[in-house]
CSV table of C-alpha atoms and ligand atoms in Angstrom, one decimal:
chain,number,residue,atom,x,y,z
B,1,UNK,CA,40.9,23.0,-0.1
B,2,UNK,CA,37.7,24.4,-1.8
B,3,UNK,CA,35.6,27.1,-0.2
B,4,UNK,CA,32.0,28.3,-0.9
B,5,UNK,CA,31.4,32.0,-1.2
B,6,UNK,CA,27.8,32.9,-0.4
B,7,UNK,CA,26.3,36.4,-0.7
B,8,UNK,CA,23.1,36.3,1.3
B,9,UNK,CA,19.8,38.0,0.9
B,10,UNK,CA,18.4,36.5,-2.3
B,11,UNK,CA,14.9,34.9,-2.3
B,12,UNK,CA,14.9,31.5,-4.0
B,13,UNK,CA,12.5,30.7,-6.9
B,14,UNK,CA,12.2,27.9,-9.4
B,15,UNK,CA,12.7,24.2,-9.4
B,16,UNK,CA,15.4,21.7,-8.6
B,17,UNK,CA,15.9,18.0,-8.8
B,18,UNK,CA,16.3,16.0,-5.6
B,19,UNK,CA,19.0,13.3,-6.0
B,20,UNK,CA,19.0,9.7,-4.8
B,21,UNK,CA,19.6,9.2,-1.1
B,22,UNK,CA,23.2,8.8,0.1
B,23,UNK,CA,22.1,6.7,3.0
B,24,UNK,CA,20.1,4.4,0.7
B,25,UNK,CA,22.8,4.1,-2.0
B,26,UNK,CA,25.6,3.2,0.4
B,27,UNK,CA,24.0,0.0,1.8
B,28,UNK,CA,22.6,-0.9,-1.6
B,29,UNK,CA,26.1,-0.8,-3.1
B,30,UNK,CA,27.2,-3.3,-0.3
B,31,UNK,CA,24.1,-5.4,-1.0
B,32,UNK,CA,25.5,-6.0,-4.5
B,33,UNK,CA,28.1,-8.2,-2.7
B,34,UNK,CA,25.4,-10.7,-1.9
B,35,UNK,CA,25.0,-11.9,-5.5
B,36,UNK,CA,27.3,-13.4,-8.1
B,37,UNK,CA,25.2,-11.7,-10.8
B,38,UNK,CA,25.5,-8.1,-11.9
B,39,UNK,CA,23.5,-5.4,-10.1
B,40,UNK,CA,22.5,-2.1,-11.5
B,41,UNK,CA,21.6,0.9,-9.4
B,42,UNK,CA,19.9,3.9,-10.9
B,43,UNK,CA,19.7,7.4,-9.3
B,44,UNK,CA,22.9,6.9,-7.3
B,45,UNK,CA,24.0,10.4,-6.2
B,46,UNK,CA,27.3,11.8,-7.3
B,47,UNK,CA,29.0,12.2,-3.9
B,48,UNK,CA,32.3,11.7,-2.3
B,49,UNK,CA,30.9,8.9,0.0
B,50,UNK,CA,29.6,7.0,-3.1
B,51,UNK,CA,33.1,7.3,-4.7
B,52,UNK,CA,34.6,6.0,-1.5
B,53,UNK,CA,32.2,3.0,-1.4
B,54,UNK,CA,33.0,2.2,-5.1
B,55,UNK,CA,36.7,2.3,-4.2
B,56,UNK,CA,36.1,0.0,-1.3
B,57,UNK,CA,34.3,-2.5,-3.6
B,58,UNK,CA,37.1,-2.3,-6.2
B,59,UNK,CA,39.6,-2.8,-3.5
B,60,UNK,CA,38.0,-6.2,-2.8
B,61,UNK,CA,38.4,-7.1,-6.5
B,62,UNK,CA,34.8,-6.4,-7.4
B,63,UNK,CA,33.9,-4.6,-10.6
B,64,UNK,CA,32.1,-1.3,-9.7
B,65,UNK,CA,31.7,1.4,-12.3
B,66,UNK,CA,29.4,4.3,-13.2
B,67,UNK,CA,28.3,4.3,-16.9
B,68,UNK,CA,27.7,7.3,-19.1
B,69,UNK,CA,23.9,7.3,-18.3
B,70,UNK,CA,24.7,7.7,-14.6
B,71,UNK,CA,23.8,4.1,-13.5
B,72,UNK,CA,26.2,2.3,-11.3
B,73,UNK,CA,27.0,-1.4,-12.1
B,74,UNK,CA,28.5,-3.7,-9.6
B,75,UNK,CA,29.6,-7.2,-10.5
B,76,UNK,CA,30.7,-9.2,-7.4
B,77,UNK,CA,31.1,-12.6,-9.2
B,78,UNK,CA,34.7,-12.8,-7.9
B,79,UNK,CA,36.2,-11.3,-4.9
B,80,UNK,CA,39.9,-11.1,-4.2
B,81,UNK,CA,40.0,-9.9,-0.5
B,82,UNK,CA,36.9,-9.7,1.8
B,83,UNK,CA,38.4,-6.6,3.5
B,84,UNK,CA,37.5,-3.0,4.3
B,85,UNK,CA,40.8,-1.3,5.3
B,86,UNK,CA,41.2,1.5,7.8
B,87,UNK,CA,42.2,4.0,5.2
B,88,UNK,CA,38.8,3.8,3.6
B,89,UNK,CA,36.7,3.1,6.8
B,90,UNK,CA,38.1,6.1,8.6
B,91,UNK,CA,36.9,8.5,5.9
B,92,UNK,CA,33.4,6.8,5.8
B,93,UNK,CA,31.9,4.9,8.6
B,94,UNK,CA,29.2,3.4,6.3
B,95,UNK,CA,32.0,1.0,5.2
B,96,UNK,CA,30.9,-1.2,8.2
B,97,UNK,CA,28.0,-2.1,5.9
B,98,UNK,CA,30.3,-4.5,4.1
B,99,UNK,CA,30.5,-6.8,7.2
B,100,UNK,CA,27.0,-8.4,6.9
B,101,UNK,CA,27.1,-9.1,3.1
B,102,UNK,CA,30.7,-10.4,3.1
B,103,UNK,CA,30.0,-12.8,6.0
B,104,UNK,CA,26.8,-14.0,4.4
B,105,UNK,CA,28.1,-14.7,1.0
B,106,UNK,CA,31.8,-15.5,1.5
B,107,UNK,CA,31.8,-16.7,5.1
B,108,UNK,CA,34.5,-14.2,6.2
B,109,UNK,CA,35.2,-10.5,6.5
B,110,UNK,CA,37.9,-8.3,7.8
B,111,UNK,CA,36.6,-4.8,8.5
B,112,UNK,CA,38.4,-2.0,10.3
B,113,UNK,CA,36.8,-0.6,13.4
B,114,UNK,CA,35.7,2.9,12.4
B,115,UNK,CA,37.4,4.8,15.3
B,116,UNK,CA,36.4,8.3,16.3
B,117,UNK,CA,33.9,10.5,14.6
B,118,UNK,CA,33.1,14.2,14.8
B,119,UNK,CA,29.4,13.8,15.8
B,120,UNK,CA,29.8,11.2,18.5
B,121,UNK,CA,31.5,8.0,19.6
B,122,UNK,CA,29.4,5.7,17.2
B,123,UNK,CA,30.3,2.2,18.4
B,124,UNK,CA,29.4,-0.9,16.4
B,125,UNK,CA,28.8,-3.3,19.3
B,126,UNK,CA,25.3,-4.0,18.2
B,127,UNK,CA,26.4,-5.0,14.7
B,128,UNK,CA,28.9,-7.5,16.3
B,129,UNK,CA,26.3,-8.8,18.8
B,130,UNK,CA,23.7,-9.4,16.1
B,131,UNK,CA,26.0,-11.1,13.6
B,132,UNK,CA,27.4,-13.3,16.4
B,133,UNK,CA,23.9,-14.4,17.2
B,134,UNK,CA,23.7,-15.5,13.5
B,135,UNK,CA,26.7,-17.8,13.9
B,136,UNK,CA,29.6,-15.5,13.2
B,137,UNK,CA,32.8,-15.5,15.3
B,138,UNK,CA,34.2,-12.0,15.5
B,139,UNK,CA,37.5,-11.1,17.1
B,140,UNK,CA,39.2,-7.8,17.4
B,141,UNK,CA,42.8,-7.7,16.3
B,142,UNK,CA,45.1,-4.8,15.3
B,143,UNK,CA,42.1,-2.5,15.0
B,144,UNK,CA,40.2,-4.8,12.8
B,145,UNK,CA,37.0,-6.9,13.3
B,146,UNK,CA,38.0,-10.3,11.9
B,147,UNK,CA,34.8,-12.3,11.3
B,148,UNK,CA,34.2,-15.8,10.1
B,149,UNK,CA,31.6,-18.5,10.4
B,150,UNK,CA,31.7,-20.6,13.5
B,151,UNK,CA,33.2,-24.1,13.2
B,152,UNK,CA,31.1,-26.5,11.1
B,153,UNK,CA,28.9,-23.8,9.6
B,154,UNK,CA,28.7,-23.1,5.8
B,155,UNK,CA,26.1,-20.3,6.1
B,156,UNK,CA,25.0,-17.9,8.7
B,157,UNK,CA,21.9,-19.0,10.6
B,158,UNK,CA,18.7,-17.2,11.3
B,159,UNK,CA,18.3,-15.6,14.7
B,160,UNK,CA,16.0,-13.4,16.7
B,161,UNK,CA,17.8,-10.1,17.2
B,162,UNK,CA,16.7,-7.4,19.6
B,163,UNK,CA,19.1,-4.4,19.6
B,164,UNK,CA,19.6,-2.3,22.7
B,165,UNK,CA,18.8,0.8,20.7
B,166,UNK,CA,17.5,1.5,17.2
B,167,UNK,CA,20.4,1.4,14.8
B,168,UNK,CA,20.1,2.2,11.1
B,169,UNK,CA,23.2,0.6,9.7
B,170,UNK,CA,22.9,-2.2,12.2
B,171,UNK,CA,19.4,-3.1,10.9
B,172,UNK,CA,20.8,-2.9,7.4
B,173,UNK,CA,23.7,-5.2,8.2
B,174,UNK,CA,21.3,-7.8,9.7
B,175,UNK,CA,18.9,-7.5,6.8
B,176,UNK,CA,21.6,-8.2,4.3
B,177,UNK,CA,23.1,-11.0,6.3
B,178,UNK,CA,19.7,-12.6,7.0
B,179,UNK,CA,18.8,-12.6,3.3
B,180,UNK,CA,21.3,-15.4,2.7
B,181,UNK,CA,21.2,-17.1,6.1
B,182,UNK,CA,19.8,-20.5,6.9
B,183,UNK,CA,16.3,-20.2,8.3
B,184,UNK,CA,14.3,-17.3,9.7
B,185,UNK,CA,15.6,-14.1,11.2
B,186,UNK,CA,13.4,-11.8,13.3
B,187,UNK,CA,14.6,-8.3,13.8
B,188,UNK,CA,12.9,-6.6,16.7
B,189,UNK,CA,13.4,-2.9,17.5
B,190,UNK,CA,14.4,-2.5,13.8
B,191,UNK,CA,15.0,1.0,12.3
B,192,UNK,CA,12.1,2.2,10.2
B,193,UNK,CA,13.8,4.7,8.1
B,194,UNK,CA,12.8,4.9,4.4
B,195,UNK,CA,16.3,3.8,3.5
B,196,UNK,CA,15.7,0.5,5.3
B,197,UNK,CA,12.5,-0.1,3.3
B,198,UNK,CA,14.3,0.8,0.1
B,199,UNK,CA,17.1,-1.7,0.8
B,200,UNK,CA,14.5,-4.4,1.6
B,201,UNK,CA,12.8,-3.6,-1.8
B,202,UNK,CA,16.2,-4.0,-3.5
B,203,UNK,CA,16.8,-7.3,-1.7
B,204,UNK,CA,13.4,-8.6,-2.6
B,205,UNK,CA,14.1,-7.7,-6.3
B,206,UNK,CA,17.2,-10.0,-5.9
B,207,UNK,CA,15.0,-12.9,-4.6
B,208,UNK,CA,15.1,-12.2,-0.8
B,209,UNK,CA,12.0,-13.1,1.3
B,210,UNK,CA,11.4,-10.2,3.6
B,211,UNK,CA,8.3,-9.0,5.4
B,212,UNK,CA,7.6,-6.0,7.7
B,213,UNK,CA,10.3,-3.6,6.4
B,214,UNK,CA,9.3,-0.1,7.3
B,215,UNK,CA,8.1,-1.3,10.7
B,216,UNK,CA,10.0,-2.1,13.9
B,217,UNK,CA,9.7,-5.9,13.3
B,218,UNK,CA,11.2,-7.4,10.2
B,219,UNK,CA,11.0,-11.1,9.3
B,220,UNK,CA,13.4,-12.6,6.9
B,221,UNK,CA,13.4,-16.1,5.5
B,222,UNK,CA,16.9,-16.8,4.2
B,223,UNK,CA,17.4,-18.1,0.7
B,224,UNK,CA,20.4,-20.0,-0.7
B,225,UNK,CA,21.3,-17.5,-3.4
B,226,UNK,CA,20.3,-14.1,-4.6
B,227,UNK,CA,20.2,-13.0,-8.2
B,228,UNK,CA,21.1,-9.7,-9.8
B,229,UNK,CA,18.7,-6.8,-10.1
B,230,UNK,CA,18.1,-3.3,-11.3
B,231,UNK,CA,16.9,-0.9,-8.7
B,232,UNK,CA,16.3,2.8,-8.4
B,233,UNK,CA,17.5,4.5,-5.2
B,234,UNK,CA,14.8,6.4,-3.3
B,235,UNK,CA,15.0,10.2,-3.2
B,236,UNK,CA,17.1,11.8,-0.5
B,237,UNK,CA,14.8,13.0,2.2
B,238,UNK,CA,17.6,14.8,4.0
B,239,UNK,CA,18.7,16.7,0.9
B,240,UNK,CA,15.1,17.6,0.2
B,241,UNK,CA,14.6,18.7,3.9
B,242,UNK,CA,17.8,20.8,3.7
B,243,UNK,CA,16.4,22.7,0.6
B,244,UNK,CA,13.0,23.1,2.4
B,245,UNK,CA,14.8,24.8,5.3
B,246,UNK,CA,16.9,27.0,2.9
B,247,UNK,CA,13.8,28.3,1.1
B,248,UNK,CA,11.9,28.7,4.3
B,249,UNK,CA,14.8,30.9,5.6
B,250,UNK,CA,15.4,33.0,2.5
B,251,UNK,CA,11.7,33.3,1.4
B,252,UNK,CA,10.6,32.3,-2.1
B,253,UNK,CA,8.7,29.6,-3.9
B,254,UNK,CA,10.5,26.4,-5.0
B,255,UNK,CA,9.4,23.0,-6.4
B,256,UNK,CA,11.7,20.1,-5.2
B,257,UNK,CA,11.1,17.6,-8.0
B,258,UNK,CA,11.3,13.9,-6.9
B,259,UNK,CA,11.2,15.0,-3.3
B,260,UNK,CA,9.1,12.7,-1.0
B,261,UNK,CA,6.9,14.7,1.3
B,262,UNK,CA,5.7,11.4,2.9
B,263,UNK,CA,9.3,10.8,4.2
B,264,UNK,CA,9.5,14.2,5.8
B,265,UNK,CA,6.4,14.4,7.9
B,266,UNK,CA,8.1,15.5,11.1
B,267,UNK,CA,10.1,18.3,9.4
B,268,UNK,CA,7.2,19.5,7.2
B,269,UNK,CA,4.9,19.7,10.2
B,270,UNK,CA,7.5,22.0,11.9
B,271,UNK,CA,7.9,24.1,8.8
B,272,UNK,CA,4.2,24.6,8.5
B,273,UNK,CA,3.9,25.5,12.2
B,274,UNK,CA,6.7,28.0,11.6
B,275,UNK,CA,4.6,29.7,8.9
B,276,UNK,CA,5.9,28.2,5.6
B,277,UNK,CA,3.6,26.6,3.1
B,278,UNK,CA,4.7,23.1,2.2
B,279,UNK,CA,2.6,20.9,-0.1
B,280,UNK,CA,3.0,17.5,-1.5
B,281,UNK,CA,2.5,17.8,-5.3
B,282,UNK,CA,2.8,15.2,-8.0
B,283,UNK,CA,6.4,13.9,-8.0
B,284,UNK,CA,7.6,16.5,-5.6
B,285,UNK,CA,7.3,19.0,-2.8
B,286,UNK,CA,6.5,22.7,-3.2
B,287,UNK,CA,7.6,25.2,-0.5
B,288,UNK,CA,6.6,28.8,-0.3
B,289,UNK,CA,7.8,31.1,2.4
B,290,UNK,CA,7.5,34.8,3.3
B,291,UNK,CA,11.1,34.6,4.7
B,292,UNK,CA,12.5,34.0,8.1
B,293,UNK,CA,11.6,37.3,9.6
B,294,UNK,CA,7.9,36.3,9.3
B,295,UNK,CA,8.4,32.8,10.6
B,296,UNK,CA,8.1,31.6,14.2
B,297,UNK,CA,10.9,29.5,15.6
B,298,UNK,CA,10.0,25.9,16.4
B,299,UNK,CA,11.4,23.6,19.1
B,300,UNK,CA,12.0,19.9,18.4
B,301,UNK,CA,13.6,16.8,19.7
B,302,UNK,CA,15.5,14.5,17.4
B,303,UNK,CA,14.4,10.8,17.5
B,304,UNK,CA,14.5,7.8,15.2
B,305,UNK,CA,12.2,7.8,12.1
B,306,UNK,CA,9.4,8.7,11.9
B,307,UNK,CA,10.4,11.3,14.5
B,308,UNK,CA,12.4,14.5,13.7
B,309,UNK,CA,15.7,13.3,12.0
B,310,UNK,CA,19.1,14.0,13.7
B,311,UNK,CA,20.3,14.6,10.1
B,312,UNK,CA,18.0,17.7,9.9
B,313,UNK,CA,18.8,19.2,13.3
B,314,UNK,CA,21.6,21.5,12.3
B,315,UNK,CA,19.7,22.8,9.2
B,316,UNK,CA,16.5,23.5,11.1
B,317,UNK,CA,18.5,25.2,13.9
B,318,UNK,CA,19.9,27.6,11.3
B,319,UNK,CA,16.3,28.6,10.4
B,320,UNK,CA,15.4,29.0,14.1
B,321,UNK,CA,18.4,31.4,14.5
B,322,UNK,CA,16.7,34.0,12.3
B,323,UNK,CA,13.0,33.2,13.0
B,324,UNK,CA,11.0,35.0,15.6
B,325,UNK,CA,11.1,33.9,19.2
B,326,UNK,CA,12.9,31.4,21.4
B,327,UNK,CA,13.2,27.7,20.6
B,328,UNK,CA,14.6,24.6,22.3
B,329,UNK,CA,16.3,21.9,20.3
B,330,UNK,CA,17.2,18.6,21.9
B,331,UNK,CA,19.6,16.1,20.2
B,332,UNK,CA,19.0,12.6,21.5
B,333,UNK,CA,20.8,10.4,19.0
B,334,UNK,CA,24.4,11.7,18.9
B,335,UNK,CA,26.2,13.2,21.9
B,336,UNK,CA,28.3,15.8,20.0
B,337,UNK,CA,26.1,17.0,17.2
B,338,UNK,CA,26.1,20.8,18.0
B,339,UNK,CA,29.4,21.7,16.4
B,340,UNK,CA,27.6,24.1,14.0
B,341,UNK,CA,26.6,26.2,17.0
B,342,UNK,CA,30.0,27.9,17.5
B,343,UNK,CA,30.1,28.7,13.8
B,344,UNK,CA,26.5,30.0,13.8
B,345,UNK,CA,27.5,32.3,16.7
B,346,UNK,CA,30.2,33.8,14.4
B,347,UNK,CA,27.4,34.8,12.1
B,348,UNK,CA,25.6,36.6,14.9
B,349,UNK,CA,23.2,33.9,16.1
B,350,UNK,CA,22.2,33.7,19.8
B,351,UNK,CA,22.4,30.1,21.0
B,352,UNK,CA,23.2,28.5,24.4
B,353,UNK,CA,24.0,24.9,24.7
B,354,UNK,CA,23.7,22.8,27.8
B,355,UNK,CA,24.5,19.1,27.2
B,356,UNK,CA,21.9,17.7,24.7
B,357,UNK,CA,19.8,20.9,24.7
B,358,UNK,CA,20.3,24.1,22.7
B,359,UNK,CA,18.2,27.2,23.3
B,360,UNK,CA,18.0,29.6,20.4
B,361,UNK,CA,16.9,33.2,20.6
B,362,UNK,CA,15.9,34.4,17.1
B,363,UNK,CA,17.7,37.5,15.9
B,364,UNK,CA,16.6,39.9,13.1
B,365,UNK,CA,19.7,39.5,11.0
B,366,UNK,CA,22.9,37.4,10.6
B,367,UNK,CA,26.1,39.0,9.3
B,368,UNK,CA,28.4,37.2,6.9
B,369,UNK,CA,31.7,35.9,8.1
B,370,UNK,CA,34.2,33.1,7.4
B,371,UNK,CA,33.0,29.9,9.0
B,372,UNK,CA,34.4,26.3,9.0
B,373,UNK,CA,32.4,23.2,8.1
B,374,UNK,CA,32.9,20.5,10.8
B,375,UNK,CA,30.7,17.7,9.5
B,376,UNK,CA,28.3,17.0,6.7
B,377,UNK,CA,25.0,18.4,8.2
B,378,UNK,CA,26.8,21.2,10.1
B,379,UNK,CA,28.1,22.4,6.7
B,380,UNK,CA,24.5,22.4,5.3
B,381,UNK,CA,23.3,24.5,8.2
B,382,UNK,CA,26.1,27.0,7.6
B,383,UNK,CA,25.1,27.3,3.9
B,384,UNK,CA,21.5,28.1,5.0
B,385,UNK,CA,22.7,30.7,7.4
B,386,UNK,CA,25.0,32.2,4.7
B,387,UNK,CA,22.0,32.4,2.3
B,388,UNK,CA,20.2,34.8,4.7
B,389,UNK,CA,23.2,36.6,6.3
B,390,UNK,CA,24.1,40.2,5.2
B,391,UNK,CA,27.2,40.4,3.0
B,392,UNK,CA,29.5,37.5,2.2
B,393,UNK,CA,29.9,34.2,4.1
B,394,UNK,CA,32.9,32.1,3.3
B,395,UNK,CA,32.5,28.4,4.1
B,396,UNK,CA,35.8,26.5,4.5
B,397,UNK,CA,36.4,22.8,4.6
B,398,UNK,CA,33.7,22.2,2.0
B,399,UNK,CA,34.8,18.6,1.6
B,400,UNK,CA,32.5,17.7,4.4
B,401,UNK,CA,29.5,19.0,2.4
B,402,UNK,CA,30.7,17.2,-0.7
B,403,UNK,CA,30.5,13.9,1.1
B,404,UNK,CA,26.8,14.0,1.1
B,405,UNK,CA,25.3,16.7,-1.2
B,406,UNK,CA,25.2,16.2,-4.9
B,407,UNK,CA,26.1,19.6,-6.6
B,408,UNK,CA,24.6,21.7,-3.8
B,409,UNK,CA,25.9,25.0,-5.0
B,410,UNK,CA,24.8,24.4,-8.6
B,411,UNK,CA,21.3,23.5,-7.4
B,412,UNK,CA,21.1,26.6,-5.2
B,413,UNK,CA,22.4,28.8,-8.1
B,414,UNK,CA,19.7,27.3,-10.3
B,415,UNK,CA,17.0,28.7,-7.9
B,416,UNK,CA,18.6,32.1,-7.7
B,417,UNK,CA,21.2,31.9,-4.8
B,418,UNK,CA,24.4,33.9,-5.1
B,419,UNK,CA,26.9,31.1,-4.3
B,420,UNK,CA,30.1,29.9,-5.9
B,421,UNK,CA,33.0,27.6,-5.3
B,422,UNK,CA,36.5,28.8,-5.1
B,423,UNK,CA,39.1,26.1,-5.6
B,424,UNK,CA,42.4,26.7,-3.8
S,1,EPU,N1,24.8,2.8,18.4
S,1,EPU,C1,25.5,2.0,19.3
S,1,EPU,N2,26.0,0.8,19.0
S,1,EPU,C2,25.9,0.3,17.7
S,1,EPU,C3,25.2,1.1,16.7
S,1,EPU,C4,24.7,2.4,17.1
S,1,EPU,O1,25.7,2.4,20.5
S,1,EPU,O2,26.4,-0.8,17.4
S,1,EPU,C5,24.3,4.1,18.8
S,1,EPU,C6,25.0,5.3,18.1
S,1,EPU,O3,26.1,5.7,18.8
S,1,EPU,C7,23.9,6.3,18.1
S,1,EPU,C8,22.6,5.5,17.9
S,1,EPU,O4,22.9,4.2,18.3
S,1,EPU,O5,23.8,7.0,19.3
S,1,EPU,C9,22.0,5.5,16.5
S,1,EPU,O6,23.1,5.2,15.6
S,1,EPU,P1,22.8,4.5,14.2
S,1,EPU,O7,23.5,3.2,14.3
S,1,EPU,O8,21.4,4.5,13.9
S,1,EPU,O9,23.6,5.4,13.2
S,1,EPU,P2,24.3,4.9,11.9
S,1,EPU,O10,23.6,3.8,11.3
S,1,EPU,O11,25.8,4.8,12.1
S,1,EPU,C10,22.9,6.3,10.2
S,1,EPU,C11,23.2,7.3,9.1
S,1,EPU,C12,23.6,8.7,9.8
S,1,EPU,C13,22.4,9.1,10.7
S,1,EPU,C14,22.1,8.0,11.7
S,1,EPU,C15,20.9,8.2,12.5
S,1,EPU,C16,24.0,6.0,7.3
S,1,EPU,C17,25.2,5.6,6.4
S,1,EPU,N3,24.3,6.9,8.3
S,1,EPU,O12,24.1,6.2,10.9
S,1,EPU,O13,23.8,9.6,8.8
S,1,EPU,O14,22.7,10.3,11.4
S,1,EPU,O15,21.8,6.7,11.0
S,1,EPU,O16,19.8,8.4,11.8
S,1,EPU,O17,22.9,5.6,7.0
S,1,EPU,C18,24.6,11.6,7.8
S,1,EPU,O18,24.1,11.2,6.7
S,1,EPU,O19,25.0,12.8,8.0
S,1,EPU,C19,24.6,10.7,8.9
S,1,EPU,C20,25.5,10.8,9.9
């Protein structure tokens, strides 16, 4: 298994390119199942999760390839099996995004229940409830959700769906299913993440009729068929946010080209309050920081967009560990998303966790050690901590990082970090 070797203490300077968003590319690859025409996606990040999704599509008999120019082409004219098997779903929960499109276009789907996950229990009951309201019959057998249209139906039907909580992939499944359903679907309590709006834009380019995306109420008029499209995946706000925290922590001056400051308001506000300078510039974000010793730790509470993203909690916590003062971080979305804490403690951080709340006492220095990545964003927080720690930090289980960051160590090296990969 690969490791990352990080020698901390370097300030970061220069420019890097923010990739396309993982959590936009994954639903968009599934949305290609909605049409018999070819779909081309540009700016798809090179990540393990994307490779898993392409494998999932190919496993269904769909043509899904990346061409030399980096674009991904999906042709779902024919489909051999409308199935997402456990072997693939267990490595990537986003596979549940195949459920809505398969049901909408082919009238049937067999998708493995995801099972346990490191950051929380992550049920899919809302997906099942919403799609059932649209005329699907979903039974659970042998660990699989077996879904088909209810008797006498040839298409899903529009429905009014109000979820018990805001769910990102749930909203995406309903959006894709509703695009081909008969009649109108109204999604109340819909997720407002930029990735939802980007999926809606792609569907509109395919001929879908959608209004209100980006708000908590989305209205969809179903159409009989969708055509192919060419779409550019929105920039990854979590990748950009991770680099903002890294530069804030190490000190320096970096331009994140293609980064979208307007998708990171909550994080940028906290970085500015901490003492970093963050500006939206043309086609990017510029961050300048005097280094963590001169920053003031900031408390925050994770909430749905446009609040502070749970996917940035671990990275900002790493910054708080070496900023001045005490801060309180509350995780409200997932029940087990503090696994980075024990690893940060190994680097000398002072953190106490009580349920959903972590209290961090800033320390003057961290000292490099061997740490283990436990999930994607936890890994990113350990990279940030390693970049400021004295001496060498060895990050093990880097495959977690590779699931969601496109060439992270190469991008960091490009702005002056001392980081390299050691392949076992
Ligand atoms: N929930 C339910 N039942 C459901 C669906 C969700 O109880 O049927 C609960 C979850 O357990 C959680 C809350 O609702 O407590 C919100 O979960 P959500 O459904 O929004 O999460 P998700 O769609 O599974 C996406 C991202 C995650 C990100 C969350 C929250 C993708 C592929 N994944 O997950 O990204 O943390 O939204 O913003 O879009 C990551 O990239 O590292 C990552 C974990």
